[in-house]
Short mmCIF file of C-alpha atoms in Angstrom, two decimals:
data_model
loop_
_atom_site.label_atom_id
_atom_site.label_comp_id
_atom_site.label_asym_id
_atom_site.label_seq_id
_atom_site.Cartn_x
_atom_site.Cartn_y
_atom_site.Cartn_z
CA MET A 246 0.00 0.03 -0.06
CA THR A 247 1.31 3.30 -1.13
CA GLN A 248 1.89 5.97 1.71
CA ASN A 249 -0.05 9.19 1.21
CA PRO A 250 2.55 11.89 0.61
CA HIS A 251 1.33 14.08 3.42
CA SER A 252 1.74 11.59 6.13
CA GLU A 253 5.57 12.41 6.82
CA LEU A 254 4.41 15.92 7.21
CA LEU A 255 1.52 15.54 9.58
CA ARG A 256 3.98 13.51 11.81
CA LYS A 257 5.88 16.76 12.29
CA ILE A 258 3.13 18.53 13.70
CA PRO A 259 3.04 18.33 17.65
CA MET A 260 -0.84 17.96 17.96
CA LEU A 261 -0.72 15.05 15.44
CA ALA A 262 2.62 13.28 16.12
CA GLY A 263 1.22 10.88 18.56
CA LEU A 264 -1.35 9.45 16.37
CA PRO A 265 -1.29 5.79 15.37
CA PRO A 266 -0.30 5.19 11.66
CA TRP A 267 -4.00 4.23 10.70
CA GLN A 268 -5.05 7.63 12.13
CA ILE A 269 -2.23 9.25 10.39
CA ASP A 270 -3.19 7.92 6.99
CA VAL A 271 -6.78 8.74 7.26
CA VAL A 272 -6.03 12.43 8.53
CA ALA A 273 -3.56 12.59 5.53
CA ASP A 274 -6.55 11.63 3.02
CA ALA A 275 -8.37 14.80 4.16
CA VAL A 276 -5.30 16.99 3.51
CA GLU A 277 -6.36 20.21 1.17
CA PRO A 278 -2.99 21.82 -0.20
CA ILE A 279 -2.76 25.76 -0.02
CA VAL A 280 -1.63 27.97 -2.51
CA LEU A 281 -1.68 31.61 -2.14
CA GLU A 282 -0.14 34.49 -4.32
CA LYS A 283 1.04 37.76 -2.50
CA GLY A 284 -1.84 39.91 -1.62
CA ARG A 285 -4.59 37.16 -1.26
CA THR A 286 -6.33 36.44 2.04
CA LEU A 287 -6.08 32.95 3.60
CA VAL A 288 -8.75 33.81 6.32
CA GLU A 289 -10.91 36.68 7.39
CA ARG A 290 -11.50 37.89 10.80
CA GLY A 291 -14.76 36.96 12.62
CA THR A 292 -15.33 33.80 10.29
CA ASP A 293 -15.39 30.30 10.81
CA ASP A 294 -15.17 27.90 7.79
CA GLY A 295 -14.44 24.47 9.61
CA TYR A 296 -10.87 24.24 8.83
CA THR A 297 -7.77 24.31 10.64
CA TYR A 298 -4.43 25.76 8.66
CA PHE A 299 -0.96 24.93 8.61
CA LEU A 300 1.56 26.84 6.69
CA THR A 301 4.90 25.50 5.24
CA GLU A 302 6.27 28.33 3.30
CA GLY A 303 6.17 32.11 2.77
CA GLN A 304 5.21 35.20 4.52
CA VAL A 305 2.15 36.39 5.99
CA SER A 306 0.44 39.32 7.94
CA LEU A 307 -1.49 38.74 11.19
CA GLU A 308 -4.37 41.31 11.29
CA PRO A 309 -6.39 42.02 14.34
CA ALA A 310 -9.21 44.34 14.50
CA ASP A 311 -7.17 47.26 16.16
CA GLY A 312 -4.89 47.30 13.32
CA ASP A 313 -1.66 46.10 15.09
CA CYS A 314 -0.40 43.76 12.32
CA LYS A 315 2.41 41.00 12.77
CA THR A 316 4.67 39.62 10.11
CA ILE A 317 5.22 35.96 10.22
CA ASP A 318 8.06 34.28 8.25
CA ILE A 319 6.91 30.66 7.96
CA GLY A 320 9.23 27.82 9.05
CA GLY A 321 10.31 26.25 12.11
CA GLU A 322 7.85 26.33 14.98
CA SER A 323 5.45 28.39 12.87
CA ALA A 324 5.11 25.76 10.34
CA ARG A 325 4.13 23.23 13.15
CA THR A 326 1.36 25.24 14.91
CA PRO A 327 -2.10 26.11 13.42
CA VAL A 328 -2.34 29.77 12.03
CA ALA A 329 -5.13 31.98 13.65
CA ASN A 330 -7.23 28.90 14.85
CA LEU A 331 -9.51 30.85 17.72
CA ARG A 332 -13.07 30.79 16.66
CA PRO A 333 -14.61 32.90 15.50
CA ARG A 334 -11.14 33.86 14.16
CA ILE A 335 -9.74 37.23 15.85
CA LEU A 336 -7.38 37.78 13.21
CA SER A 337 -7.37 37.99 9.42
CA VAL A 338 -4.04 36.29 7.52
CA ARG A 339 -3.04 37.81 4.35
CA ALA A 340 -0.13 36.69 2.02
CA LEU A 341 3.02 38.99 1.96
CA SER A 342 4.85 36.51 -0.53
CA TYR A 343 3.83 33.30 -2.39
CA VAL A 344 2.89 31.19 0.45
CA ARG A 345 1.96 27.23 0.67
CA GLY A 346 0.61 25.03 3.37
CA ILE A 347 -2.33 22.61 4.07
CA ARG A 348 -5.62 22.89 5.70
CA LEU A 349 -7.54 20.13 7.59
CA PRO A 350 -11.39 19.86 8.32
CA ASP A 351 -12.03 20.27 11.94
CA ILE A 352 -14.20 17.41 12.16
CA VAL A 353 -11.27 15.33 11.26
CA LEU A 354 -8.88 16.63 13.80
CA SER A 355 -11.76 16.14 16.13
CA ALA A 356 -12.07 12.45 15.15
CA ALA A 357 -8.37 12.11 15.72
CA GLY A 358 -8.87 13.59 19.17
CA CYS A 359 -6.64 16.47 18.00
CA SER A 360 -9.18 19.73 18.58
CA GLY A 361 -6.41 21.63 19.73
CA SER A 362 -8.25 22.71 22.99
CA THR A 363 -6.81 21.50 26.29
CA HIS A 364 -9.06 20.56 29.04
CA ASP A 365 -7.70 19.32 32.63
CA ASP A 366 -9.12 15.77 31.94
CA ASP A 367 -7.09 15.49 28.81
CA PHE A 368 -4.09 14.47 31.26
CA ARG A 369 -6.00 11.91 33.54
CA VAL A 370 -5.44 8.17 32.74
CA GLU A 371 -8.08 6.29 31.10
CA SER A 372 -9.52 2.86 31.99
CA GLN A 373 -9.50 0.16 29.17
CA GLU A 374 -13.22 0.86 28.69
CA GLU A 375 -12.90 4.62 28.11
CA GLU A 376 -9.94 3.83 25.59
CA GLU A 377 -12.26 1.61 23.90
CA ARG A 378 -15.27 3.81 23.76
CA ARG A 379 -12.95 6.77 22.33
CA ARG A 380 -11.86 4.61 19.68
CA ILE A 381 -15.41 3.87 18.59
CA GLU A 382 -16.10 7.36 18.86
CA SER A 383 -13.05 8.35 16.35
CA LYS A 384 -14.50 5.76 14.06
CA LEU A 385 -18.02 7.32 14.04
CA ARG A 386 -16.68 10.87 13.51
CA PHE A 387 -14.55 9.44 10.53
CA GLN A 388 -17.72 7.91 9.30
CA LEU A 389 -19.39 11.34 9.71
CA TYR A 390 -16.71 13.09 7.79
CA ARG A 391 -16.64 10.51 4.72
CA ASP A 392 -20.60 10.62 4.44
CA LEU A 393 -20.40 14.50 4.58
CA LYS A 394 -18.14 14.34 1.82
CA SER A 395 -20.10 11.95 -0.40
CA ASP A 396 -23.56 13.59 0.40
CA GLN A 397 -24.66 10.46 2.43
CA ALA A 398 -24.35 11.90 5.97
CA ILE A 399 -27.63 11.23 8.15
CA LEU A 400 -27.71 14.92 9.57
CA PRO A 401 -30.72 16.70 10.38
CA SER A 402 -32.14 19.49 8.05
CA LEU A 403 -33.79 22.80 8.95
CA PRO A 404 -37.42 22.70 8.36
CA ASP A 405 -38.56 24.05 5.10
CA LEU A 406 -40.79 27.16 6.40
CA ALA A 407 -37.75 28.35 8.39
CA LEU A 408 -35.77 28.17 5.23
CA ARG A 409 -38.33 29.93 2.95
CA ILE A 410 -38.89 32.68 5.80
CA ARG A 411 -35.16 33.27 5.96
CA ARG A 412 -34.97 33.54 2.16
CA ALA A 413 -37.97 35.87 2.28
CA ILE A 414 -36.34 38.22 4.98
CA ASP A 415 -32.82 38.18 3.45
CA ASP A 416 -34.66 39.58 0.15
CA SER A 417 -35.11 43.18 1.08
CA LYS A 418 -38.07 43.54 -1.37
CA SER A 419 -40.21 41.42 0.82
CA THR A 420 -42.67 42.98 2.83
CA ALA A 421 -44.47 42.21 6.19
CA ARG A 422 -47.47 41.08 4.36
CA GLU A 423 -45.30 38.70 2.31
CA VAL A 424 -43.49 37.22 5.22
CA ALA A 425 -46.81 36.77 7.12
CA ASN A 426 -48.37 34.86 4.28
CA LEU A 427 -45.52 32.32 4.76
CA ILE A 428 -45.97 32.00 8.25
CA GLU A 429 -49.78 31.45 8.37
CA THR A 430 -49.06 28.14 6.48
CA ASP A 431 -47.89 26.73 9.77
CA PRO A 432 -50.85 27.17 12.31
CA ALA A 433 -48.52 26.20 15.20
CA ILE A 434 -45.98 28.64 14.45
CA THR A 435 -48.49 31.43 13.85
CA ALA A 436 -50.15 30.85 17.14
CA LYS A 437 -46.45 31.10 18.84
CA LEU A 438 -45.52 34.12 17.04
CA LEU A 439 -48.74 35.89 17.94
CA LYS A 440 -48.34 34.66 21.50
CA VAL A 441 -44.72 36.10 21.74
CA SER A 442 -45.66 39.49 20.05
CA ASN A 443 -48.42 40.03 22.79
CA SER A 444 -46.05 38.82 25.68
CA ALA A 445 -44.23 41.03 28.33
CA PHE A 446 -41.21 40.79 26.16
CA TYR A 447 -42.63 42.77 23.30
CA ALA A 448 -46.13 43.83 24.01
CA GLY A 449 -47.35 47.23 22.99
CA LEU A 450 -50.35 49.26 23.66
CA ASN A 451 -52.86 47.22 21.66
CA ALA A 452 -53.18 43.50 21.02
CA ILE A 453 -51.92 41.99 17.76
CA GLU A 454 -54.40 39.54 16.07
CA THR A 455 -52.49 38.89 12.84
CA PRO A 456 -49.25 37.48 11.71
CA ALA A 457 -48.85 40.79 9.85
CA GLY A 458 -49.22 42.71 12.68
CA ALA A 459 -46.93 40.42 14.57
CA VAL A 460 -44.14 41.06 11.93
CA VAL A 461 -44.53 44.87 11.86
CA ARG A 462 -44.30 44.95 15.74
CA LEU A 463 -41.45 42.51 15.91
CA GLY A 464 -39.44 43.49 12.80
CA MET A 465 -38.16 41.25 10.14
CA GLN A 466 -34.87 40.09 11.88
CA THR A 467 -36.41 39.37 15.07
CA THR A 468 -39.30 37.42 13.29
CA ARG A 469 -36.69 35.65 11.40
CA LYS A 470 -35.05 34.43 14.79
CA LEU A 471 -38.28 33.53 16.40
CA VAL A 472 -39.61 31.47 13.62
CA MET A 473 -36.33 29.78 13.33
CA SER A 474 -36.49 29.05 16.89
CA PHE A 475 -40.08 27.65 17.02
CA ALA A 476 -39.38 25.68 13.67
CA LEU A 477 -36.29 23.60 15.10
CA LYS A 478 -38.64 21.51 17.39
CA GLU A 479 -39.08 19.56 14.27
CA VAL A 480 -35.48 18.60 14.14
CA PHE A 481 -35.52 16.85 17.25
CA ARG A 482 -37.48 13.91 15.96
CA SER A 483 -36.86 10.38 14.99
CA LYS A 484 -39.01 7.21 13.69
CA ASP A 485 -37.24 5.06 16.44
CA PRO A 486 -39.42 5.01 19.61
CA MET A 487 -36.08 4.68 21.54
CA VAL A 488 -34.24 7.51 19.91
CA GLN A 489 -37.33 9.92 19.91
CA LYS A 490 -37.70 9.32 23.74
CA ARG A 491 -33.96 10.63 23.93
CA MET A 492 -34.78 13.44 21.25
CA HIS A 493 -37.70 14.81 23.61
CA VAL A 494 -35.60 14.92 26.63
CA LEU A 495 -32.89 16.75 24.40
CA TRP A 496 -35.33 19.46 23.21
CA LYS A 497 -36.67 19.85 26.77
CA HIS A 498 -33.24 20.73 27.90
CA SER A 499 -32.47 22.81 24.77
CA ALA A 500 -35.72 24.86 25.29
CA GLN A 501 -34.89 25.60 28.96
CA ILE A 502 -31.15 26.52 28.05
CA ALA A 503 -32.56 28.71 25.29
CA ALA A 504 -34.92 30.45 27.79
CA LEU A 505 -32.17 30.95 30.23
CA CYS A 506 -29.97 32.65 27.44
CA PHE A 507 -32.77 34.86 26.14
CA VAL A 508 -33.21 36.36 29.73
CA LEU A 509 -29.68 36.58 30.64
CA ALA A 510 -29.24 38.26 27.51
CA GLY A 511 -31.03 41.47 29.19
CA GLU A 512 -28.11 41.58 31.76
CA VAL A 513 -25.41 41.79 28.85
CA LYS A 514 -25.01 45.31 26.87
CA GLY A 515 -24.70 44.40 23.06
CA ILE A 516 -26.17 40.93 23.20
CA GLU A 517 -29.40 40.11 21.27
CA PRO A 518 -31.91 38.11 23.32
CA GLU A 519 -33.15 36.32 20.05
CA GLU A 520 -29.67 35.40 18.84
CA ALA A 521 -29.23 34.08 22.56
CA LEU A 522 -32.44 32.16 22.26
CA LEU A 523 -31.07 30.49 18.90
CA VAL A 524 -27.65 29.61 20.81
CA GLY A 525 -29.55 28.07 23.39
CA LEU A 526 -31.83 25.83 21.19
CA VAL A 527 -29.05 24.70 18.82
CA HIS A 528 -25.89 24.30 21.44
CA ASP A 529 -26.73 20.28 21.45
CA ILE A 530 -27.46 20.07 17.98
CA GLY A 531 -24.53 17.68 17.41
CA ALA A 532 -26.10 14.98 19.81
CA ILE A 533 -28.75 14.48 17.13
CA ALA A 534 -26.21 13.48 14.65
CA ILE A 535 -24.90 10.86 17.31
CA LEU A 536 -28.28 9.64 17.88
CA ASN A 537 -28.98 9.16 14.03
CA TYR A 538 -25.97 7.14 13.78
CA ILE A 539 -26.32 5.19 17.03
CA GLU A 540 -27.74 1.96 15.37
CA ARG A 541 -24.62 1.61 13.29
CA TYR A 542 -22.36 1.95 16.79
CA PRO A 543 -24.33 0.20 19.31
CA GLU A 544 -21.21 -0.36 21.59
CA LEU A 545 -21.69 3.61 22.29
CA ALA A 546 -25.16 2.95 23.91
CA VAL A 547 -24.56 -0.09 26.08
CA ASP A 548 -25.69 1.81 29.02
CA GLU A 549 -27.17 5.23 29.65
CA ASP A 550 -23.82 6.69 31.35
CA SER A 551 -21.71 5.39 28.13
CA LEU A 552 -24.24 7.32 25.65
CA GLU A 553 -24.20 10.49 27.72
CA GLN A 554 -20.39 10.44 27.76
CA SER A 555 -20.19 9.94 24.03
CA ILE A 556 -22.47 12.57 23.29
CA SER A 557 -20.80 15.20 25.58
CA ASP A 558 -17.33 14.21 23.94
CA MET A 559 -18.41 14.45 20.33
CA ARG A 560 -21.56 16.95 20.40
CA GLY A 561 -19.64 20.22 20.08
CA GLU A 562 -17.46 19.84 16.88
CA LEU A 563 -20.40 17.85 15.33
CA GLY A 564 -22.69 20.53 16.20
CA ALA A 565 -20.29 23.23 14.80
CA MET A 566 -20.34 21.19 11.26
CA ILE A 567 -24.12 20.99 11.24
CA LEU A 568 -24.56 24.43 12.08
CA ARG A 569 -21.96 25.53 9.25
CA GLU A 570 -24.05 23.58 6.85
CA TRP A 571 -27.22 25.42 8.04
CA LYS A 572 -25.12 28.80 7.26
CA PHE A 573 -25.55 29.91 10.99
CA SER A 574 -23.31 32.96 11.89
CA PRO A 575 -19.83 32.25 13.32
CA VAL A 576 -20.74 33.10 16.97
CA VAL A 577 -23.55 30.48 17.02
CA ILE A 578 -21.21 27.94 15.62
CA ALA A 579 -18.39 28.89 18.14
CA ALA A 580 -21.07 28.57 21.04
CA ALA A 581 -21.98 25.00 20.12
CA ARG A 582 -18.47 23.86 19.82
CA ASP A 583 -17.44 25.38 23.28
CA ALA A 584 -20.75 25.06 25.33
CA GLU A 585 -19.06 22.93 27.60
CA ASN A 586 -15.68 24.50 27.69
CA TRP A 587 -15.90 25.84 31.24
CA LEU A 588 -12.47 27.36 31.64
CA ARG A 589 -12.89 29.03 28.42
CA MET A 590 -10.83 32.46 28.33
CA HIS A 591 -11.00 35.42 25.73
CA GLN A 592 -10.56 38.91 25.93
CA GLY A 593 -12.95 41.62 25.65
CA PRO A 594 -16.88 41.82 26.79
CA ALA A 595 -19.09 38.91 27.26
CA ASP A 596 -20.26 37.16 24.15
CA PHE A 597 -22.84 34.34 23.42
CA THR A 598 -20.68 31.48 24.42
CA ASP A 599 -20.19 33.18 27.92
CA LEU A 600 -23.72 33.39 28.27
CA LEU A 601 -24.57 29.86 27.04
CA ILE A 602 -21.95 28.58 29.67
CA VAL A 603 -23.56 30.40 32.39
CA ALA A 604 -26.73 29.45 31.42
CA GLN A 605 -25.60 25.51 31.50
CA VAL A 606 -24.00 26.07 34.92
CA HIS A 607 -27.31 27.41 36.25
CA GLU A 608 -29.20 24.44 34.98
CA ARG A 609 -26.68 21.93 36.56
CA LEU A 610 -26.77 23.74 39.80
CA ARG A 611 -30.63 23.53 39.70
CA LYS A 612 -30.86 19.81 39.04
CA GLN A 613 -27.68 19.53 41.56
CA ASN A 614 -25.58 17.99 38.55
CA THR A 615 -22.43 19.27 39.14
CA LYS A 616 -20.45 16.44 37.81
CA GLY A 617 -17.41 17.88 35.81
CA LEU A 618 -18.04 21.35 36.67
CA PRO A 619 -14.89 23.06 38.09
CA ALA A 620 -14.97 25.66 41.14
CA MET A 621 -17.69 28.40 40.25
CA ASP A 622 -14.50 31.11 40.66
CA ARG A 623 -12.64 29.36 37.70
CA ILE A 624 -15.60 29.94 35.39
CA SER A 625 -14.69 33.35 34.13
CA ALA A 626 -17.73 33.52 31.89
CA PHE A 627 -19.81 34.56 35.07
CA LYS A 628 -17.87 37.76 35.50
CA ARG A 629 -18.04 38.70 31.72
CA VAL A 630 -21.59 37.99 31.91
CA LEU A 631 -22.54 39.50 35.33
CA GLY A 632 -19.75 41.77 36.13
CA ALA A 633 -16.64 41.63 38.38
CA ASP A 634 -18.71 41.35 41.41
CA ALA A 635 -20.28 38.12 40.28
CA THR A 636 -20.94 35.51 42.92
CA PRO A 637 -23.05 32.27 42.65
CA GLU A 638 -25.42 34.12 45.02
CA LYS A 639 -26.05 37.13 42.65
CA SER A 640 -26.49 34.63 39.69
CA VAL A 641 -29.18 32.67 41.71
CA GLU A 642 -30.87 36.06 42.66
CA ILE A 643 -31.06 37.20 39.09
CA MET A 644 -32.22 33.86 37.88
CA HIS A 645 -35.03 33.78 40.82
CA ALA A 646 -36.25 37.46 39.93
CA ALA A 647 -36.57 36.42 36.04
CA LYS A 648 -38.17 32.90 37.03
CA ALA A 649 -41.74 34.05 35.31
CA ARG A 650 -39.91 35.40 32.29
CA ILE A 651 -37.98 32.10 31.84
CA ASP A 652 -41.03 30.00 32.23
CA GLU A 653 -43.09 31.88 29.75
CA MET A 654 -40.31 31.67 27.11
CA ARG A 655 -39.80 27.94 27.79
CA SER A 656 -43.35 27.32 27.66
CA MET A 657 -43.53 28.76 24.20
CA LEU A 658 -40.63 26.66 22.75
CA ARG A 659 -41.78 23.65 24.08
CA ASN A 660 -45.58 23.51 23.37
#
């Protein structure tokens, strides 16, 4: 068997060096060569295309938002580490000369256990059972990647109504009446939109009685996000009774987290509540892909704890992959990927991922499920979301005061 010519290059990359030969060969098959001429842009700041980049030759400019650019001559260590790998990307990368390199799909690196993130539990000794489970998880991820490349992946699809309304609102010529006509084709979503437009969240002086009136009150973009949120319930369905039972639990959890995110957004300047709602609803979307494939990998479902651990291990990158296919924004994709990265650090104000982390910790505490959670003072998202004086007590007080609003939004999503 002829060795892939990229295999030797991959073995020189520290994050891949420890992989067994069969995994190196699979990763090598996914390598996409890169050639850039001077002046071309490799990645744009604020994007997330689902690839990790390694450069091997040339000179590039790393360009942050503040304009303080840095020039890098590719070679030595710089050729062995990924470039501009935080997501969404905080740097643009522009070629200052002829540049060569490779890129790898994130899902492939995740399958090989090389996501590039470091967590405390990466260094613990695993039992033989845990090693076997991770091996099977790796096979599932590789299978998903191959199926995706050949358009055979068993992935959820966005509901048709949500797609049609998204397209209509993206068309600047669409009127509130035209968007309302689409909404009226689904009585359940129509009822929810009328209910939310008359709720304490958006209510005006007069009651709204028509979808067109609701669109006018809410505005096009808010309507789009709310309809998307209401339509997502259809994604959490399966013909298999056992899988459907698990999907129902997943939807209830997602609706609860979405309601928490929606209300918490009111505590953070610059965070849009409707976008936060979507972040909460789709943060576990990767679990749906795992459940859809579970018949092919029954070893992962030998018991409830084993299945939950596999979902926890894999849903982040799988969720990011699905949301990228659905054309969600980079901030939503990043939140799904890092939903349980409790020790996540970043510069600047709170973002959607911070909000999601705080919402999930709240729900864990409410259910007295603190397994895997670090000490609260180590979860920096709390201070970014609730301020420098944030404490678990202050956080609980805020949620207690907002209980009625949380219950109202959760009810609208679930029913």
